[in-house]
CSV table of C-alpha atoms in Angstrom, one decimal:
chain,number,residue,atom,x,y,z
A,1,UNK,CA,0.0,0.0,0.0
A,2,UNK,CA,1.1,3.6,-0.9
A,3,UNK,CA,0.2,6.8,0.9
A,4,UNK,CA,-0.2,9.9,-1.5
A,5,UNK,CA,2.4,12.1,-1.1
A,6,UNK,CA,1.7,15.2,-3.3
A,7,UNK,CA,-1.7,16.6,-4.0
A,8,UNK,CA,-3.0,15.5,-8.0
A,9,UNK,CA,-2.7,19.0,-9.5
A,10,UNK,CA,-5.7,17.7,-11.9
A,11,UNK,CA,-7.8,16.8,-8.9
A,12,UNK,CA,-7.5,19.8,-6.7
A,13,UNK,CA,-9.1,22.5,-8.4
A,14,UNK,CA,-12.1,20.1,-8.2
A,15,UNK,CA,-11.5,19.5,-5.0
A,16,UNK,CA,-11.5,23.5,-4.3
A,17,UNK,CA,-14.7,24.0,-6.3
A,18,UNK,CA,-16.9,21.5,-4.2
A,19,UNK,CA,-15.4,23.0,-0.9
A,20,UNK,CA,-15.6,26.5,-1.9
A,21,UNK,CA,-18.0,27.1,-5.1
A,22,UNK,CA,-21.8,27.2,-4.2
A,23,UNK,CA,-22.7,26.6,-7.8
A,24,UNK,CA,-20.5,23.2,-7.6
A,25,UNK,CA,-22.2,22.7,-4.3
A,26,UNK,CA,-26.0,23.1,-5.8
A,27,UNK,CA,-25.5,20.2,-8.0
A,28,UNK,CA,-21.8,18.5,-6.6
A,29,UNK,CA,-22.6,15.3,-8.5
A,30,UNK,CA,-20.1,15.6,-12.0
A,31,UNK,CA,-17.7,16.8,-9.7
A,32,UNK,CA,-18.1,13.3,-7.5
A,33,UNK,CA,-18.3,11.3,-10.7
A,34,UNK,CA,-14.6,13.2,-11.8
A,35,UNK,CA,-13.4,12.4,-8.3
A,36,UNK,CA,-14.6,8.7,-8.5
A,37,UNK,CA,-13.2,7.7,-11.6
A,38,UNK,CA,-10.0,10.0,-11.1
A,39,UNK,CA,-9.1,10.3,-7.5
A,40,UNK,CA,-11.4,8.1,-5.0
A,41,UNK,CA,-8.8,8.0,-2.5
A,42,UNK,CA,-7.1,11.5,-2.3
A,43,UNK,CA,-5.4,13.3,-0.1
A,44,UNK,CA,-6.1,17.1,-1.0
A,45,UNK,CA,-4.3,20.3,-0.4
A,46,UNK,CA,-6.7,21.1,2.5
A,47,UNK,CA,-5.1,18.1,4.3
A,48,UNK,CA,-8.2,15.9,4.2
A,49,UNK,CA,-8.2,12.5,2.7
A,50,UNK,CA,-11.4,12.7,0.6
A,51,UNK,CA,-13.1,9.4,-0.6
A,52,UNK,CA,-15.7,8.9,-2.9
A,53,UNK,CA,-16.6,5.4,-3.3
A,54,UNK,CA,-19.4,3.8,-2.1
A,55,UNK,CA,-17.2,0.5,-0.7
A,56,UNK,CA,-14.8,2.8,0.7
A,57,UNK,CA,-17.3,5.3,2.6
A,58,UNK,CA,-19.5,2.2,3.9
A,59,UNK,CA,-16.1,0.7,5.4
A,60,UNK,CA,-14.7,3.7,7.1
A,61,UNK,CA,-18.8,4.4,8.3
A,62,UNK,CA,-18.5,1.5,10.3
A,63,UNK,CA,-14.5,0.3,11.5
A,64,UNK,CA,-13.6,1.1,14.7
A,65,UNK,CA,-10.1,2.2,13.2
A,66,UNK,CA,-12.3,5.9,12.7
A,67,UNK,CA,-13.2,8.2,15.5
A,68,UNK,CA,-14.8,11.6,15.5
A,69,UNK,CA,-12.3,14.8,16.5
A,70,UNK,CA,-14.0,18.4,16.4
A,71,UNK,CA,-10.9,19.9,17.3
A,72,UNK,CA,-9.0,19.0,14.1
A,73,UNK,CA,-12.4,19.4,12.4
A,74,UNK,CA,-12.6,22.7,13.4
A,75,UNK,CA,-8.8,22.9,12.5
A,76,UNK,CA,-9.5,22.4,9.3
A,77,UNK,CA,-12.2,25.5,8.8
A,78,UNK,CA,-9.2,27.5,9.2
A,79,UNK,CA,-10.5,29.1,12.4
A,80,UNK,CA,-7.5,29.6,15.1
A,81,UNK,CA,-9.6,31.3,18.4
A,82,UNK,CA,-12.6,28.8,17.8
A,83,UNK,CA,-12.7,28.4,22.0
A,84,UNK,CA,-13.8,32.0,21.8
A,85,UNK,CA,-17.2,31.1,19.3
A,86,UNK,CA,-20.0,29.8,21.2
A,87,UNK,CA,-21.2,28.4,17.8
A,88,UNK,CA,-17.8,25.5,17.9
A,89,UNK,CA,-17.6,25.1,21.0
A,90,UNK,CA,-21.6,24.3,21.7
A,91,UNK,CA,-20.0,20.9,19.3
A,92,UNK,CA,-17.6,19.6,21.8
A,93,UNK,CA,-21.6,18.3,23.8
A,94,UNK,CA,-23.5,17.2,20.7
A,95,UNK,CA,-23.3,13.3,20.0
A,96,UNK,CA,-22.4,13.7,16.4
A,97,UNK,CA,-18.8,14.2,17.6
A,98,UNK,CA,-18.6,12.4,20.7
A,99,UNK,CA,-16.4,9.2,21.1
A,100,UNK,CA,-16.8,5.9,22.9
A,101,UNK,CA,-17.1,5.7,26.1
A,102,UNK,CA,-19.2,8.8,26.4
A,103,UNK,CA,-21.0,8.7,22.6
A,104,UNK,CA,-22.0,5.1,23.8
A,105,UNK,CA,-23.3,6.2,27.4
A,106,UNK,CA,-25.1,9.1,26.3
A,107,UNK,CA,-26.9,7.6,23.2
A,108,UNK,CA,-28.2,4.5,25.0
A,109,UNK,CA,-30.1,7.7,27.2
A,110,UNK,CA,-30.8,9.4,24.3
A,111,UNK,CA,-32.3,6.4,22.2
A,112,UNK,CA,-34.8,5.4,25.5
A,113,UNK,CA,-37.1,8.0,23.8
A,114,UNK,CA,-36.5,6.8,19.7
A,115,UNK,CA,-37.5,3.3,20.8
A,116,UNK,CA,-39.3,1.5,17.4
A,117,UNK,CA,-42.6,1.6,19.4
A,118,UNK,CA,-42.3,5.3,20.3
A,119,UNK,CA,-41.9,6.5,16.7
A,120,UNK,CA,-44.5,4.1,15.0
A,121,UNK,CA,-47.2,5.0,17.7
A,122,UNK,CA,-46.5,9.2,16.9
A,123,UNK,CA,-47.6,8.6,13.3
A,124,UNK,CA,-51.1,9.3,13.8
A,125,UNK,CA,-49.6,13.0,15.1
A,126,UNK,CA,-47.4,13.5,11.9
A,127,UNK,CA,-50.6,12.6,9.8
A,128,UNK,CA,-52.4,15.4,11.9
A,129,UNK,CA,-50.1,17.7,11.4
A,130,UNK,CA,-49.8,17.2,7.5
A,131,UNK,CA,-53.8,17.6,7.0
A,132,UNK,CA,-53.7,21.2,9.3
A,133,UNK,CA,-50.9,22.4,7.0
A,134,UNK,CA,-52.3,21.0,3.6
A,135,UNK,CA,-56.0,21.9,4.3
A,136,UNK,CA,-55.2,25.8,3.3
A,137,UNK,CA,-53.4,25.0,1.0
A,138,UNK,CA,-56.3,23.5,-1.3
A,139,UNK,CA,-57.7,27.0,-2.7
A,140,UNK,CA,-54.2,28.5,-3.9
A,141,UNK,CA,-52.7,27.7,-7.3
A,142,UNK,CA,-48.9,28.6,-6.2
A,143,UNK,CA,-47.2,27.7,-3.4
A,144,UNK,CA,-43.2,27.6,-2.1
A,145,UNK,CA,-43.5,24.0,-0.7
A,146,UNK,CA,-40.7,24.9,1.6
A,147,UNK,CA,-42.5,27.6,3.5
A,148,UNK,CA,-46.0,25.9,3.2
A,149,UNK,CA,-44.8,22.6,4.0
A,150,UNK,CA,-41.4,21.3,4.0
A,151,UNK,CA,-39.8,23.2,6.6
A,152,UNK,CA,-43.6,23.6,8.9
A,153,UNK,CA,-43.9,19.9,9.1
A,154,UNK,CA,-40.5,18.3,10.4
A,155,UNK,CA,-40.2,21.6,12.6
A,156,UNK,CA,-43.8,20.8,13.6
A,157,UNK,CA,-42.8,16.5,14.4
A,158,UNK,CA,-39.5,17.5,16.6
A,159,UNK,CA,-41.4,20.5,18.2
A,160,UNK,CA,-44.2,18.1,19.4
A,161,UNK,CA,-42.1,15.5,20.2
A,162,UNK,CA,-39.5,17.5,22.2
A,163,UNK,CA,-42.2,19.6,23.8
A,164,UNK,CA,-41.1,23.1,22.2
A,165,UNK,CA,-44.3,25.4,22.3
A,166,UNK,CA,-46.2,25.5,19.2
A,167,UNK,CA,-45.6,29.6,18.9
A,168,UNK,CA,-42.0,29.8,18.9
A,169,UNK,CA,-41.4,27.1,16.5
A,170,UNK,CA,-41.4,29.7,13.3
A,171,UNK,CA,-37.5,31.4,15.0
A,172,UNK,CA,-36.1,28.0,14.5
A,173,UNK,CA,-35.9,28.3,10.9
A,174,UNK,CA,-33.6,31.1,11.1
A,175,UNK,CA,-32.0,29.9,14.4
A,176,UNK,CA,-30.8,26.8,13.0
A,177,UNK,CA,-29.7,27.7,9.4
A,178,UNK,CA,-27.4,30.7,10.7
A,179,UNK,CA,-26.0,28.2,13.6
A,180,UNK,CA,-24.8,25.5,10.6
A,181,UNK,CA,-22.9,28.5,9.0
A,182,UNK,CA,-19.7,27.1,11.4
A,183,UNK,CA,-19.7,23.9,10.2
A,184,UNK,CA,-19.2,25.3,6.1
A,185,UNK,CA,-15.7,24.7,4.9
A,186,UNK,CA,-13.7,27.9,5.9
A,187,UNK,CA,-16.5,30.0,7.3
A,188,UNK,CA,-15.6,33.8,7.2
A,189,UNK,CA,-16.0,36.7,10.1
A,190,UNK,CA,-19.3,37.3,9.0
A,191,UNK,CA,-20.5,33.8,9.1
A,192,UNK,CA,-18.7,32.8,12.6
A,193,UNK,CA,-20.7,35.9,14.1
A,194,UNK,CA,-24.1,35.3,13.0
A,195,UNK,CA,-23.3,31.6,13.8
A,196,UNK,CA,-22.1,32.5,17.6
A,197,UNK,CA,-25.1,34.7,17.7
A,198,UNK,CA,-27.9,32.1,17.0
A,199,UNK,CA,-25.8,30.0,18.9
A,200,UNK,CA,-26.0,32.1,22.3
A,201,UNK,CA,-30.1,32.2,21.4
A,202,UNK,CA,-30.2,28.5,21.5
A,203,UNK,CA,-28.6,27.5,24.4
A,204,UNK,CA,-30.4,31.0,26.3
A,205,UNK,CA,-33.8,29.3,24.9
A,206,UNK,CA,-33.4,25.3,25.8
A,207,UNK,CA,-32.1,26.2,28.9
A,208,UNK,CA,-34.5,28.0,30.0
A,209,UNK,CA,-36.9,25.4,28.3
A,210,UNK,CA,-35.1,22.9,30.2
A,211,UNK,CA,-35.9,24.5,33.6
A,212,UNK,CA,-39.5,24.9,32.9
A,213,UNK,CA,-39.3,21.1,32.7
A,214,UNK,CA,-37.8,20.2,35.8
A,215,UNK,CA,-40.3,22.5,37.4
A,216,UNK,CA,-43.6,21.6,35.5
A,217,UNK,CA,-43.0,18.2,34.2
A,218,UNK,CA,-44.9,17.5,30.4
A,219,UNK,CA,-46.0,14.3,28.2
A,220,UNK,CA,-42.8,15.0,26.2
A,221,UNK,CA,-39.2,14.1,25.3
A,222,UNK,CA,-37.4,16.8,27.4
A,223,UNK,CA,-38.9,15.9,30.3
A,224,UNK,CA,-37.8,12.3,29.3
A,225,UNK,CA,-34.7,13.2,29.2
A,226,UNK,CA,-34.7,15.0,32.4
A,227,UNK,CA,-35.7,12.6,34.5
A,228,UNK,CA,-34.4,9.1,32.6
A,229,UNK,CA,-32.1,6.8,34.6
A,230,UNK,CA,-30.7,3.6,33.1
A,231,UNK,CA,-28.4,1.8,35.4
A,232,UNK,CA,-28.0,4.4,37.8
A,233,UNK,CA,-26.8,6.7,35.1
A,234,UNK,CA,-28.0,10.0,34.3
A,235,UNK,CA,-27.6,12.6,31.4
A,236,UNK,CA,-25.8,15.5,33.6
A,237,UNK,CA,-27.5,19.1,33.2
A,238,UNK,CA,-24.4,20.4,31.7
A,239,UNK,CA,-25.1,18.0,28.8
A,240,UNK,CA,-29.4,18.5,27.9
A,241,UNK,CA,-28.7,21.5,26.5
A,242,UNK,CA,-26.3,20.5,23.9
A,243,UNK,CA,-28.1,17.5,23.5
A,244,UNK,CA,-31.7,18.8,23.0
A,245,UNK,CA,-30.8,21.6,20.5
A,246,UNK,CA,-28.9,19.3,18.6
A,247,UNK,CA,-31.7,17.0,18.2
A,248,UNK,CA,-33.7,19.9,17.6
A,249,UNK,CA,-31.6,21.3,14.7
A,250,UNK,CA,-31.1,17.5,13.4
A,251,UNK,CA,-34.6,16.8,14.0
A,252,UNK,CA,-36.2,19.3,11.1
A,253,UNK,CA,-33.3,20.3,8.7
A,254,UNK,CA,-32.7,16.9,7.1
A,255,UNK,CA,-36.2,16.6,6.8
A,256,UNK,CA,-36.5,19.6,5.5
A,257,UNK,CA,-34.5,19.3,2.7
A,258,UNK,CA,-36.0,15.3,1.7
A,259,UNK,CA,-39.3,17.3,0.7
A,260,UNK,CA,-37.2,20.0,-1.1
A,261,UNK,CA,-34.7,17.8,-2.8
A,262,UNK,CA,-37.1,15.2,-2.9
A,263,UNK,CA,-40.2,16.7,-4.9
A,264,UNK,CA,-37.8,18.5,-7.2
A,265,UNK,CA,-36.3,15.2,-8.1
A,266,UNK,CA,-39.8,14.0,-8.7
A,267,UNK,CA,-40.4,17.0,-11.2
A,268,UNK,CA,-37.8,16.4,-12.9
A,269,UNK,CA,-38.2,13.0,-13.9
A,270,UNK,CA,-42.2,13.6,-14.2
A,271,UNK,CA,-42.5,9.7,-15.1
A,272,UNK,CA,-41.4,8.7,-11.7
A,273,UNK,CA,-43.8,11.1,-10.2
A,274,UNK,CA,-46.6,9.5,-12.2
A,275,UNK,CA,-45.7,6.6,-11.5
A,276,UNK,CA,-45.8,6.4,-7.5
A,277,UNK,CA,-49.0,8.6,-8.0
A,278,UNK,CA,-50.3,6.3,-9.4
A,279,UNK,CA,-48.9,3.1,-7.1
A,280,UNK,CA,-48.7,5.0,-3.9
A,281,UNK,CA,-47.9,1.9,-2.5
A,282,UNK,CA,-44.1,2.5,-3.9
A,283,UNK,CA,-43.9,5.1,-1.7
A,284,UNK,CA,-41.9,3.4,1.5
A,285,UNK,CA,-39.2,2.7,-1.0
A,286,UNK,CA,-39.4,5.9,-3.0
A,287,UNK,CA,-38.4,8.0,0.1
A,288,UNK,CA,-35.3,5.5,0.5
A,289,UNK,CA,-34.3,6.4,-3.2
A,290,UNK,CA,-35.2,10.0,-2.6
A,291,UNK,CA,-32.9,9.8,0.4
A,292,UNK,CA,-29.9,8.5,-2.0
A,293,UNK,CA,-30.5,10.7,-5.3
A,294,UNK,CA,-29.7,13.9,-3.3
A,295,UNK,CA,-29.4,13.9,0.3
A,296,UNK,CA,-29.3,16.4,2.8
A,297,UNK,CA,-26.1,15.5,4.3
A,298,UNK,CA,-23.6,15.0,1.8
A,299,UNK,CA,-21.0,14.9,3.5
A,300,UNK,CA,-19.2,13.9,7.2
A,301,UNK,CA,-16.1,13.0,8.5
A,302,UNK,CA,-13.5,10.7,10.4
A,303,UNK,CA,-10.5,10.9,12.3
A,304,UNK,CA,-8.2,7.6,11.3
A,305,UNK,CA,-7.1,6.2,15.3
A,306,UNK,CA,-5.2,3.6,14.0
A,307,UNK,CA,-3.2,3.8,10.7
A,308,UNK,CA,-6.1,2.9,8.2
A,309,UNK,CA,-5.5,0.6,4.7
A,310,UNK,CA,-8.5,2.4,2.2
A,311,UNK,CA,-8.1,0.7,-1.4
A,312,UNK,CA,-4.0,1.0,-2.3
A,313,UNK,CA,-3.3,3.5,0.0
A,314,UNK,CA,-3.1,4.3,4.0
A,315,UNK,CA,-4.0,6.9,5.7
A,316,UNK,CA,-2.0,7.1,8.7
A,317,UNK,CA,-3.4,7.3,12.4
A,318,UNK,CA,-5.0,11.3,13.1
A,319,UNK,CA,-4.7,11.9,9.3
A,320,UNK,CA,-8.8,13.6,8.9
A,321,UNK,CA,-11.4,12.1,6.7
A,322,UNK,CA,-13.8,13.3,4.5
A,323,UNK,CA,-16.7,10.8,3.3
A,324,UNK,CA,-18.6,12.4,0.3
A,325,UNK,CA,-22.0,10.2,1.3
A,326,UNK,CA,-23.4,11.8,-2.3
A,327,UNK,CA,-20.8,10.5,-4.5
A,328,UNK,CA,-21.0,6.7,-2.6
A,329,UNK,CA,-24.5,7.1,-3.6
A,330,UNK,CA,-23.9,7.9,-7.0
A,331,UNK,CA,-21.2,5.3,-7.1
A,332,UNK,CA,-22.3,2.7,-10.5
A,333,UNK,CA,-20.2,-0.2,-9.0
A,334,UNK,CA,-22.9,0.3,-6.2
A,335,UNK,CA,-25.9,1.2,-8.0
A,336,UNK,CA,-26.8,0.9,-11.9
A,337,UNK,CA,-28.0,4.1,-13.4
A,338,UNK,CA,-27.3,5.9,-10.6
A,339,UNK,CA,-27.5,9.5,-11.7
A,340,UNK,CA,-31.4,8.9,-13.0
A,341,UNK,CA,-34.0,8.3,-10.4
A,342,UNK,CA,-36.2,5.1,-9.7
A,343,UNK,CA,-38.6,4.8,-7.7
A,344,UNK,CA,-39.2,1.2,-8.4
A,345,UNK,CA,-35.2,0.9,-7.1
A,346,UNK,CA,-34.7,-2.0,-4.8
A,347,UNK,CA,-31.7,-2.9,-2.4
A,348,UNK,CA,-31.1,0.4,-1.4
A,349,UNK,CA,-28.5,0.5,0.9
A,350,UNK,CA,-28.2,4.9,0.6
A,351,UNK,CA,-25.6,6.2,3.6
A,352,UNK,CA,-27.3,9.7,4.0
A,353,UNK,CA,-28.3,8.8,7.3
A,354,UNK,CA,-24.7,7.9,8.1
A,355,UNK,CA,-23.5,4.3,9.7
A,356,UNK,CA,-21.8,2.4,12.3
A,357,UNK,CA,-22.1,4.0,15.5
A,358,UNK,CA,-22.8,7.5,14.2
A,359,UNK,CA,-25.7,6.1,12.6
A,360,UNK,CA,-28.5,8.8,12.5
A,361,UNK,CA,-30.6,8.0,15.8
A,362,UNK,CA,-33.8,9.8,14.4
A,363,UNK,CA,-33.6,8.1,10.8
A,364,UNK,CA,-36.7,6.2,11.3
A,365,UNK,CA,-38.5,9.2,12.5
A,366,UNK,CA,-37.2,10.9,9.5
A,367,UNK,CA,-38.5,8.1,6.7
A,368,UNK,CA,-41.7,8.2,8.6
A,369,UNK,CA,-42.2,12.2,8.3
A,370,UNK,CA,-41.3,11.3,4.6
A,371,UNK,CA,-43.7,8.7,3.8
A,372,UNK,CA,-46.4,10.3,5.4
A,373,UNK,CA,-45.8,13.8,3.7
A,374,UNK,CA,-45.2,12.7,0.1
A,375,UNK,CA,-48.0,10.3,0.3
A,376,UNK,CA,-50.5,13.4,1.4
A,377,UNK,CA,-49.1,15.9,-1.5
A,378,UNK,CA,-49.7,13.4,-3.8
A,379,UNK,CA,-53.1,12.6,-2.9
A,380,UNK,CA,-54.1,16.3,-2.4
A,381,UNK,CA,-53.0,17.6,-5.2
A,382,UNK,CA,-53.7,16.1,-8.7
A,383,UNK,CA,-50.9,18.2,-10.5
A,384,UNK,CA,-47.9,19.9,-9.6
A,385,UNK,CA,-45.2,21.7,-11.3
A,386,UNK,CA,-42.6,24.3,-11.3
A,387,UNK,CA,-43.5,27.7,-11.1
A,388,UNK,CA,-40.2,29.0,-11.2
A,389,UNK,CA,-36.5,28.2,-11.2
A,390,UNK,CA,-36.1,27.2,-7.6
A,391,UNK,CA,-32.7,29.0,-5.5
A,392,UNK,CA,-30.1,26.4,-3.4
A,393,UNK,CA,-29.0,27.2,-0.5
A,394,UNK,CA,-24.5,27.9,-0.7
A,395,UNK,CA,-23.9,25.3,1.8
A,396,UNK,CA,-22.2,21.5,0.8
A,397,UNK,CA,-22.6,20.0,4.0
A,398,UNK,CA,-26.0,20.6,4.7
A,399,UNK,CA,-27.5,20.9,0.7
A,400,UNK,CA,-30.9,21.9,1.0
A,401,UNK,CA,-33.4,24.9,-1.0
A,402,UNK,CA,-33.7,28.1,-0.3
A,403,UNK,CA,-37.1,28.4,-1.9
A,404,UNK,CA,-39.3,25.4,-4.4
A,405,UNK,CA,-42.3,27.6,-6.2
A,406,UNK,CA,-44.6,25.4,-7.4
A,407,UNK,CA,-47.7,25.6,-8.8
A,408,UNK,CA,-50.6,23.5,-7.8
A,409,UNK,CA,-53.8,21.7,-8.8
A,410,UNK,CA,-55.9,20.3,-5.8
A,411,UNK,CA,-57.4,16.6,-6.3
């Protein structure tokens, strides 16, 4: 096995765009297929290993050899004070980046509330929810699905479920999109401050949420967390807060962006959206290829705690890496035809919720939302189309609409 000494000079300005180019980062996928077929294992000029194959994402997902590190992820944005922004180091208590012993501690708490049972019986709420939002909706002929819908409903499922008062749900938009500014590669000033600010407002908010909790005990998951106790063991106070917004923020932006990604995927290919029109009953599996053509996440990354063999090379032990969970699932020695949707698709295996230990602790809550919500816009309305060119948001990490105009028939 060889380890890469010198960046490919061909690669890195490819490398640079997708990092650093938000009209690469809008549609990043030619730029994965270039990476896949010229670099999948490549140690770039930022100092990241990046890999783009789906056998070698899946691997490093799940082997122990791989930890999490914010500090050298944090490193990596470039940002030298980051103990002095609230919005980096509000990270160091969020499970996403904890380690065994404490990742495993505090998400056998955590996942007390995300039992099977628990999410299946709160689908009669979600299906609530989606007829209150979609009922208005029937006399208008245009509509930005992302206001109307996509972004109301997950923020709507997590609010309920966490216990977050229905009337300040509609800050959390803003809150949580200006927060995920710090984890952009090579956030500037400007983007570090409003990230620190929204970052101060969310701790200020679920800590005070927190307390109300402890003092007036509710039907809900904070109060669940509060008070659970498995073995003796407790999740300390200095941890809830940290804990609870990051499920928050977890808990609706993903979503978020499955409907927006998702039903312009559909429109796109207006055969597939026939088609599981048509057979509704496609639906379970259409969300799991919805999930894989363009995910919210596209990205995430590893630490290497051991030196690491990844096809012919190795990365050594505390070299950083970065999984590009959109090219694995674009990867044609994973999937055939990958770049054209199918809703009829089976054995899909799509890594947007993550894997191994990291894996996404809310991901059935999040196929659930998206089952029940493409199954009601398709029933309510008997035509939809584009309206207008929709706008993406700049961001890589998080890829998501800013706005999805559409105009609407009702059934």
């Amino acid at each position: 096995m060889t380890t890469t000494a010198e960046p490919d000079t061909t690669v890195e300005p490819a490398i640079r765009r997708l990092f650093t180019d938000p009209s690469v980062a809008a549609n990043p996928y030619p730029t994965y297929r270039f990476l896949r077929e010229n670099a999948p294992v490549h140690r770039s000029a930022f100092g990241h290993w990046v890999l783009s194959r789906y056998e070698d994402v899946e691997a490093v997902l799940r082997s122990p050899a791989v930890g999490k590190n914010v500090e050298a992820f944090i490193a990596g944005q470039g940002v030298r004070d980051w103990r002095s922004h609230e919005s980096f180091t509000r990270m160091l208590d969020h499970l996403i980046w904890m380690n065994p012993p404490r990742h495993t501690r505090l998400r056998r708490l955590l996942a007390s509330g995300f039992t099977p049972r628990a999410i299946q019986a709160f689908q009669p709420r979600i299906e609530e929810r989606v007829g209150v939002l979609l009922e208005p909706l029937r006399d208008q002929r245009e509509i930005d699905l992302l206001d109307v819908f996509a972004f109301p409903l997950p923020v709507a499922v997590i609010g309920t479920l966490l216990g977050v008062p229905q009337q300040d749900w509609p800050q959390f938009r803003r809150l949580v999109r200006d927060v995920t500014l710090c984890v952009e590669p090579s956030p500037s000033a400007e983007q570090l401050a409003t990230a620190d600010g929204a970052a101060h407002e969310l701790n200020a908010y679920f800590d005070e949420l927190i307390a109300r909790r402890r003092r007036h005990p509710q039907d809900d998951l904070i109060t669940h967390l509060v008070n659970v106790e498995i073995d003796g063991d407790r999740i300390a106070a200095g941890e809830l807060t940290s804990l609870i917004q990051f499920l928050f923020g977890a808990g609706f932006e993903t979503t978020t962006n499955l409907f927006g990604n998702g039903m312009l995927a559909l429109l796109r290919h207006p055969g597939q959206l026939t088609l599981l029109r048509n057979h509704p009953d496609l639906i379970p599996g259409a969300v799991e290829e919805l999930l894989r053509y363009d995910p919210s996440v596209q990205l995430t990354m590893r630490t290497a705690l051991e030196d690491l063999p990844v096809g012919d090379h190795a990365i050594p032990r505390g070299d950083s890496i970065v999984l590009l969970l959109g090219a694995a699932n674009h990867d044609p020695a994973r999937y055939d035809n990958p770049d054209q949707l199918n809703v009829t698709r089976t054995e899909i295996h799509p890594l947007s919720f993550g894997g191994g230990i990291h894996f996404c602790l809310g991901a059935a809550l999040g196929r659930l939302e998206g089952q029940c919500g493409f199954r009601a816009l398709l029933s309510a309305f008997s035509d939809i189309e584009l309206a207008g060119e929709p706008s993406w948001k700049s961001n890589l990490t998080l890829h998501g609409l800013l706005n999805l105009p559409l105009r609407v028939t009702s059934a």
